[in-house]
Amino acid sequence: MTLPSQLTLEVVTPDRSLVSQLVDEVQIPGAEGYFGVLPGHTPLLVTMNVGELWYRNGQQRSFLSIALGFAEVLPDRVTILAKVAECAEDIDVERAQLARQRAEERLTQRAVDSDGERARLSLLRSRTRLQVASQSLR
Ligand code: ATP
């Protein structure tokens, strides 16, 4: 059996498609940790955490912020069904900074605001967005 030389990457959210193209490699923010996928990878279905996803074409890497969802890996295809996702260049940095500030304030006032888990996830999303946006400026 010949190994595929590239992967077809699809990244979708419930309301839009963000990526649909051939790539050389993908890194996925799996719930159990980040993992890399090259063509010919063993089939896999995993849940995703909040984190950075990147894909590579030659030397060129592109970055996305991902918040939860599923990833299906096949030898020649990776399908990302994200609950929420943005490409690095579409991230509104000011909005993410304000969201991070709000989440940090909610976490420090946890005694009065009992929804600490929501604040923790919001903080993680905003930090990830800021990290991903900074990658696109490199
Ligand atoms: P905020 O508090 O700034 O609204 P949030 O974390 O509550 O952020 P989400 O629920 O994660 O927002 O996302 C809601 C929608 O807004 C999604 O479509 C998401 O892609 C988009 N979104 C959220 N933050 C940003 C951002 N900083 N830049 C671009 N799109 C964003």
Short mmCIF file of C-alpha atoms and ligand atoms in Angstrom, two decimals:
data_model
loop_
_atom_site.label_atom_id
_atom_site.label_comp_id
_atom_site.label_asym_id
_atom_site.label_seq_id
_atom_site.Cartn_x
_atom_site.Cartn_y
_atom_site.Cartn_z
CA MET A 1 0.00 0.00 0.00
CA THR A 2 1.41 3.42 -0.92
CA LEU A 3 1.38 6.11 1.73
CA PRO A 4 -0.44 9.37 0.90
CA SER A 5 2.00 12.27 0.42
CA GLN A 6 -0.32 14.95 1.84
CA LEU A 7 -3.39 15.38 4.04
CA THR A 8 -6.69 17.01 3.13
CA LEU A 9 -7.42 19.30 6.07
CA GLU A 10 -10.96 20.51 6.76
CA VAL A 11 -11.65 22.83 9.69
CA VAL A 12 -15.31 23.68 10.29
CA THR A 13 -17.44 25.17 13.04
CA PRO A 14 -21.26 24.87 13.24
CA ASP A 15 -21.58 28.07 11.19
CA ARG A 16 -18.63 28.16 8.78
CA SER A 17 -15.76 26.47 7.04
CA LEU A 18 -12.32 27.93 7.91
CA VAL A 19 -9.88 25.66 6.10
CA SER A 20 -10.22 23.23 3.20
CA GLN A 21 -6.87 22.42 1.61
CA LEU A 22 -4.01 19.99 1.13
CA VAL A 23 -1.32 20.24 3.83
CA ASP A 24 1.90 18.46 4.85
CA GLU A 25 1.37 18.30 8.64
CA VAL A 26 -1.13 19.28 11.32
CA GLN A 27 -0.79 19.80 15.07
CA ILE A 28 -4.02 19.30 17.04
CA PRO A 29 -4.90 20.45 20.59
CA GLY A 30 -6.22 17.07 21.78
CA ALA A 31 -7.91 16.73 25.18
CA GLU A 32 -4.96 14.51 26.24
CA GLY A 33 -2.36 16.91 24.87
CA TYR A 34 -1.04 18.30 21.60
CA PHE A 35 -0.22 15.78 18.89
CA GLY A 36 1.16 15.96 15.37
CA VAL A 37 -0.31 14.26 12.30
CA LEU A 38 1.65 13.39 9.15
CA PRO A 39 0.26 11.63 6.05
CA GLY A 40 -0.30 7.93 6.73
CA HIS A 41 -1.29 8.45 10.40
CA THR A 42 -3.30 5.72 12.13
CA PRO A 43 -7.07 6.44 12.13
CA LEU A 44 -8.12 8.24 15.30
CA LEU A 45 -11.11 10.08 16.75
CA VAL A 46 -10.33 12.46 19.62
CA THR A 47 -11.97 15.27 21.55
CA MET A 48 -10.18 18.61 21.55
CA ASN A 49 -9.27 21.02 24.28
CA VAL A 50 -8.97 24.81 24.01
CA GLY A 51 -5.68 25.43 22.24
CA GLU A 52 -3.68 26.31 19.18
CA LEU A 53 -3.91 24.28 15.98
CA TRP A 54 -1.32 24.73 13.25
CA TYR A 55 -0.88 23.25 9.81
CA ARG A 56 2.20 23.33 7.61
CA ASN A 57 2.71 23.57 3.88
CA GLY A 58 6.42 23.28 3.12
CA GLN A 59 8.08 25.77 5.49
CA GLN A 60 4.91 27.85 5.92
CA ARG A 61 2.85 27.32 9.09
CA SER A 62 -0.66 28.72 9.63
CA PHE A 63 -2.31 29.02 13.04
CA LEU A 64 -5.86 28.77 14.38
CA SER A 65 -7.40 29.16 17.81
CA ILE A 66 -9.66 26.20 18.65
CA ALA A 67 -12.15 25.86 21.50
CA LEU A 68 -13.40 22.30 22.01
CA GLY A 69 -14.87 19.86 19.48
CA PHE A 70 -13.72 16.70 17.72
CA ALA A 71 -10.88 15.73 15.41
CA GLU A 72 -11.06 12.77 13.04
CA VAL A 73 -7.73 11.59 11.67
CA LEU A 74 -7.50 9.25 8.66
CA PRO A 75 -4.30 8.37 6.75
CA ASP A 76 -5.03 10.99 4.05
CA ARG A 77 -7.50 13.34 5.79
CA VAL A 78 -7.94 15.37 8.99
CA THR A 79 -11.38 16.74 9.83
CA ILE A 80 -11.66 19.28 12.65
CA LEU A 81 -15.20 19.88 13.95
CA ALA A 82 -14.61 22.76 16.33
CA LYS A 83 -17.20 24.30 18.62
CA VAL A 84 -15.49 27.69 18.14
CA ALA A 85 -12.47 28.54 15.97
CA GLU A 86 -10.73 31.52 14.38
CA CYS A 87 -7.83 31.86 11.95
CA ALA A 88 -4.94 33.89 13.44
CA GLU A 89 -5.45 36.84 11.08
CA ASP A 90 -9.19 37.09 11.99
CA ILE A 91 -8.59 37.41 15.73
CA ASP A 92 -9.60 40.73 17.25
CA VAL A 93 -6.73 41.26 19.71
CA GLU A 94 -8.39 44.05 21.67
CA ARG A 95 -11.51 41.93 22.18
CA ALA A 96 -9.38 39.01 23.40
CA GLN A 97 -7.46 41.29 25.79
CA LEU A 98 -10.73 42.59 27.26
CA ALA A 99 -12.10 39.02 27.54
CA ARG A 100 -8.89 37.95 29.34
CA GLN A 101 -9.16 40.88 31.75
CA ARG A 102 -12.84 40.08 32.48
CA ALA A 103 -12.05 36.40 33.09
CA GLU A 104 -9.11 37.23 35.38
CA GLU A 105 -11.31 39.59 37.40
CA ARG A 106 -14.05 36.95 37.68
CA LEU A 107 -11.52 34.37 38.86
CA THR A 108 -10.11 36.63 41.56
CA GLN A 109 -13.66 37.34 42.81
CA ARG A 110 -14.64 33.69 42.82
CA ALA A 111 -16.17 33.85 46.31
CA VAL A 112 -19.01 36.02 44.98
CA ASP A 113 -19.13 34.59 41.44
CA SER A 114 -19.44 30.83 41.82
CA ASP A 115 -19.10 30.08 38.08
CA GLY A 116 -15.35 29.57 38.22
CA GLU A 117 -15.29 26.92 35.50
CA ARG A 118 -16.83 29.29 32.93
CA ALA A 119 -14.33 31.98 33.85
CA ARG A 120 -11.46 29.47 33.63
CA LEU A 121 -12.53 28.41 30.11
CA SER A 122 -13.00 32.02 29.05
CA LEU A 123 -9.49 32.82 30.30
CA LEU A 124 -8.10 29.85 28.38
CA ARG A 125 -9.88 30.94 25.15
CA SER A 126 -8.67 34.52 25.43
CA ARG A 127 -5.07 33.47 26.21
CA THR A 128 -5.11 31.06 23.28
CA ARG A 129 -6.45 33.78 20.94
CA LEU A 130 -3.70 36.18 22.03
CA GLN A 131 -1.04 33.49 21.58
CA VAL A 132 -2.36 32.52 18.12
CA ALA A 133 -2.70 36.16 17.00
CA SER A 134 0.92 36.80 18.01
CA GLN A 135 2.04 33.83 15.84
CA SER A 136 0.57 35.46 12.74
CA LEU A 137 2.77 38.55 13.30
CA ARG A 138 6.05 36.59 13.24
P1 ATP B 1 -16.00 37.57 24.13
O1 ATP B 1 -16.14 37.62 25.62
O2 ATP B 1 -14.94 38.52 23.59
O3 ATP B 1 -17.32 37.65 23.39
P2 ATP B 1 -16.05 34.76 24.18
O4 ATP B 1 -14.92 33.92 24.64
O5 ATP B 1 -17.22 34.91 25.05
O6 ATP B 1 -15.39 36.17 23.82
P3 ATP B 1 -16.83 32.78 22.31
O7 ATP B 1 -18.07 32.25 22.93
O8 ATP B 1 -15.58 32.01 22.52
O9 ATP B 1 -16.58 34.30 22.77
O10 ATP B 1 -17.06 33.01 20.77
C1 ATP B 1 -18.25 33.61 20.25
C2 ATP B 1 -18.01 34.01 18.81
O11 ATP B 1 -17.14 35.15 18.75
C3 ATP B 1 -17.32 32.93 17.96
O12 ATP B 1 -17.80 32.99 16.65
C4 ATP B 1 -15.86 33.34 17.99
O13 ATP B 1 -15.17 32.89 16.83
C5 ATP B 1 -15.95 34.85 18.04
N1 ATP B 1 -14.85 35.48 18.79
C6 ATP B 1 -14.71 35.54 20.14
N2 ATP B 1 -13.63 36.24 20.49
C7 ATP B 1 -13.05 36.64 19.33
C8 ATP B 1 -11.88 37.42 19.01
N3 ATP B 1 -11.07 37.91 19.95
N4 ATP B 1 -11.61 37.64 17.70
C9 ATP B 1 -12.40 37.15 16.74
N5 ATP B 1 -13.51 36.41 16.96
C10 ATP B 1 -13.83 36.16 18.23
#
